[in-house]
Amino acid sequence: MACPYFVPREIVNDGSWLHPSRLPLGAGWNGRCCASGQETTPSDFVLHELCNLGNAAACPHLPRERDWDAVRFSVAHTSSDQITLWYVCELAHAPIEHGKLSFDCAEGRWLNPHADARVQRLAVCYLETYRSRQSVGQRVGDGVAAS
């Protein structure tokens, strides 16, 4: 349930996350905050405890009036041609909006991107993490099968 105002920039692979694959975007991310209307750099604590996790009522930058305070994703369906994600936008721990976003693997494009750029940006990051884990699993599996 990443914060919708979080602008992820790069995956963090420094061991600072206990179970990175369980995080809302499938990994810990460095990034910026756009809650104030301009991108700012949050502290490491805020990145770890608020930006990456969402539902950040304690965040000093979170607007009082907002559509959502967290967005969560999961994989609904995969094939060699397409990956479909479920998304849920939440406010005060309750679902406000939900739906599916589909990515065409062959063409490398979203078939139905989310209308809100913040949600779409987080979906792109979640998909990037998911696909990178899948390719690592395939390489490991290929190596095991070859021996």
Short mmCIF file of C-alpha atoms in Angstrom, two decimals:
data_model
loop_
_atom_site.label_atom_id
_atom_site.label_comp_id
_atom_site.label_asym_id
_atom_site.label_seq_id
_atom_site.Cartn_x
_atom_site.Cartn_y
_atom_site.Cartn_z
CA MET A 1 0.00 0.00 0.00
CA ALA A 2 2.41 2.61 -1.18
CA CYS A 3 1.62 6.27 -0.64
CA PRO A 4 -0.02 7.76 -3.75
CA TYR A 5 2.23 10.82 -3.40
CA PHE A 6 5.40 8.72 -3.52
CA VAL A 7 7.48 9.06 -6.70
CA PRO A 8 9.70 5.95 -6.77
CA ARG A 9 13.04 6.37 -8.54
CA GLU A 10 15.08 3.20 -7.92
CA ILE A 11 14.85 -0.13 -6.13
CA VAL A 12 16.81 -0.33 -2.87
CA ASN A 13 18.83 -3.56 -2.61
CA ASP A 14 20.96 -2.63 0.39
CA GLY A 15 19.54 -5.10 2.92
CA SER A 16 17.68 -2.39 4.85
CA TRP A 17 14.30 -4.12 4.32
CA LEU A 18 13.54 -7.25 6.33
CA HIS A 19 11.26 -8.83 3.70
CA PRO A 20 11.46 -6.61 0.60
CA SER A 21 9.26 -8.84 -1.57
CA ARG A 22 6.40 -8.30 0.91
CA LEU A 23 6.45 -4.54 0.48
CA PRO A 24 3.59 -2.90 -1.44
CA LEU A 25 5.71 -2.30 -4.55
CA GLY A 26 7.41 -5.70 -4.29
CA ALA A 27 10.66 -4.09 -3.09
CA GLY A 28 11.85 -1.06 -1.18
CA TRP A 29 12.28 2.03 -3.32
CA ASN A 30 14.12 5.33 -3.02
CA GLY A 31 12.28 8.28 -4.37
CA ARG A 32 10.67 11.63 -3.84
CA CYS A 33 7.46 13.00 -2.35
CA CYS A 34 5.02 15.06 -4.42
CA ALA A 35 2.38 15.63 -1.69
CA SER A 36 3.13 19.34 -1.48
CA GLY A 37 2.75 19.82 -5.23
CA GLN A 38 6.53 19.92 -5.70
CA GLU A 39 8.89 16.98 -5.43
CA THR A 40 10.88 16.91 -2.21
CA THR A 41 13.36 14.39 -0.81
CA PRO A 42 12.01 12.60 2.28
CA SER A 43 14.30 11.40 5.06
CA ASP A 44 15.35 7.74 5.13
CA PHE A 45 12.94 7.16 8.03
CA VAL A 46 10.01 8.66 6.11
CA LEU A 47 10.91 6.63 2.99
CA HIS A 48 11.03 3.39 4.97
CA GLU A 49 8.09 3.92 7.29
CA LEU A 50 5.68 6.10 5.32
CA CYS A 51 6.32 6.48 1.57
CA ASN A 52 6.86 2.80 0.82
CA LEU A 53 4.08 1.64 3.14
CA GLY A 54 1.24 4.14 2.64
CA ASN A 55 -1.52 4.85 5.17
CA ALA A 56 0.91 7.45 6.43
CA ALA A 57 -1.36 9.64 8.56
CA ALA A 58 1.76 10.72 10.49
CA CYS A 59 3.41 12.11 7.36
CA PRO A 60 3.85 15.88 7.69
CA HIS A 61 3.46 16.31 3.90
CA LEU A 62 0.23 14.39 3.40
CA PRO A 63 -2.58 16.71 2.28
CA ARG A 64 -5.54 16.92 4.64
CA GLU A 65 -7.98 16.55 1.74
CA ARG A 66 -7.04 13.61 -0.49
CA ASP A 67 -8.64 10.92 -2.61
CA TRP A 68 -6.50 8.08 -1.23
CA ASP A 69 -3.72 7.54 1.25
CA ALA A 70 -2.56 4.15 0.00
CA VAL A 71 -2.51 2.07 -3.18
CA ARG A 72 -2.01 -1.68 -3.26
CA PHE A 73 -1.33 -4.02 -6.18
CA SER A 74 -1.33 -7.74 -6.83
CA VAL A 75 -0.93 -9.90 -9.90
CA ALA A 76 -4.32 -11.03 -11.19
CA HIS A 77 -3.16 -12.99 -14.25
CA THR A 78 0.01 -13.66 -16.22
CA SER A 79 0.70 -15.17 -19.60
CA SER A 80 3.54 -14.86 -22.06
CA ASP A 81 1.57 -12.07 -23.77
CA GLN A 82 0.07 -10.10 -20.91
CA ILE A 83 0.28 -9.31 -17.20
CA THR A 84 -2.84 -8.06 -15.44
CA LEU A 85 -2.66 -6.33 -12.08
CA TRP A 86 -5.41 -5.72 -9.55
CA TYR A 87 -5.22 -2.35 -7.82
CA VAL A 88 -7.03 -0.97 -4.78
CA CYS A 89 -6.93 2.68 -3.74
CA GLU A 90 -7.64 3.13 -0.03
CA LEU A 91 -8.54 5.98 2.29
CA ALA A 92 -8.36 5.46 6.06
CA HIS A 93 -7.77 1.72 5.50
CA ALA A 94 -10.98 1.33 3.46
CA PRO A 95 -11.20 0.60 -0.28
CA ILE A 96 -12.36 3.58 -2.32
CA GLU A 97 -11.58 2.43 -5.86
CA HIS A 98 -10.42 -0.80 -7.45
CA GLY A 99 -9.84 -2.29 -10.85
CA LYS A 100 -7.48 -4.03 -13.24
CA LEU A 101 -4.55 -2.69 -15.26
CA SER A 102 -3.18 -4.81 -18.10
CA PHE A 103 0.29 -4.69 -19.65
CA ASP A 104 1.03 -6.07 -23.12
CA CYS A 105 4.41 -7.82 -22.81
CA ALA A 106 5.03 -8.10 -26.56
CA GLU A 107 4.38 -4.42 -27.26
CA GLY A 108 5.77 -3.16 -23.93
CA ARG A 109 2.78 -0.92 -23.25
CA TRP A 110 -0.19 -0.63 -20.91
CA LEU A 111 -3.47 -1.61 -22.54
CA ASN A 112 -5.56 0.34 -20.03
CA PRO A 113 -3.43 2.71 -17.95
CA HIS A 114 -4.97 4.25 -14.84
CA ALA A 115 -6.36 7.75 -15.36
CA ASP A 116 -4.45 9.11 -12.35
CA ALA A 117 -0.72 9.47 -13.06
CA ARG A 118 0.16 8.74 -9.41
CA VAL A 119 -1.52 5.33 -9.44
CA GLN A 120 -0.11 4.53 -12.87
CA ARG A 121 3.42 5.46 -11.74
CA LEU A 122 3.15 3.05 -8.80
CA ALA A 123 1.74 0.32 -11.07
CA VAL A 124 4.76 0.70 -13.36
CA CYS A 125 7.08 0.25 -10.35
CA TYR A 126 5.17 -2.77 -9.06
CA LEU A 127 5.30 -4.36 -12.51
CA GLU A 128 9.03 -3.63 -12.83
CA THR A 129 9.70 -5.35 -9.52
CA TYR A 130 7.47 -8.31 -10.41
CA ARG A 131 9.10 -8.81 -13.81
CA SER A 132 12.62 -8.54 -12.40
CA ARG A 133 11.83 -11.23 -9.79
CA GLN A 134 10.35 -13.47 -12.50
CA SER A 135 13.42 -13.14 -14.74
CA VAL A 136 15.73 -13.94 -11.80
CA GLY A 137 13.61 -17.01 -11.02
CA GLN A 138 13.79 -18.14 -14.63
CA ARG A 139 17.59 -17.74 -14.71
CA VAL A 140 17.96 -19.71 -11.47
CA GLY A 141 15.53 -22.36 -12.76
CA ASP A 142 17.38 -22.57 -16.07
CA GLY A 143 20.65 -23.14 -14.23
CA VAL A 144 19.17 -25.90 -12.10
CA ALA A 145 17.59 -27.63 -15.09
CA ALA A 146 20.89 -27.58 -16.98
CA SER A 147 22.87 -29.38 -14.27
#
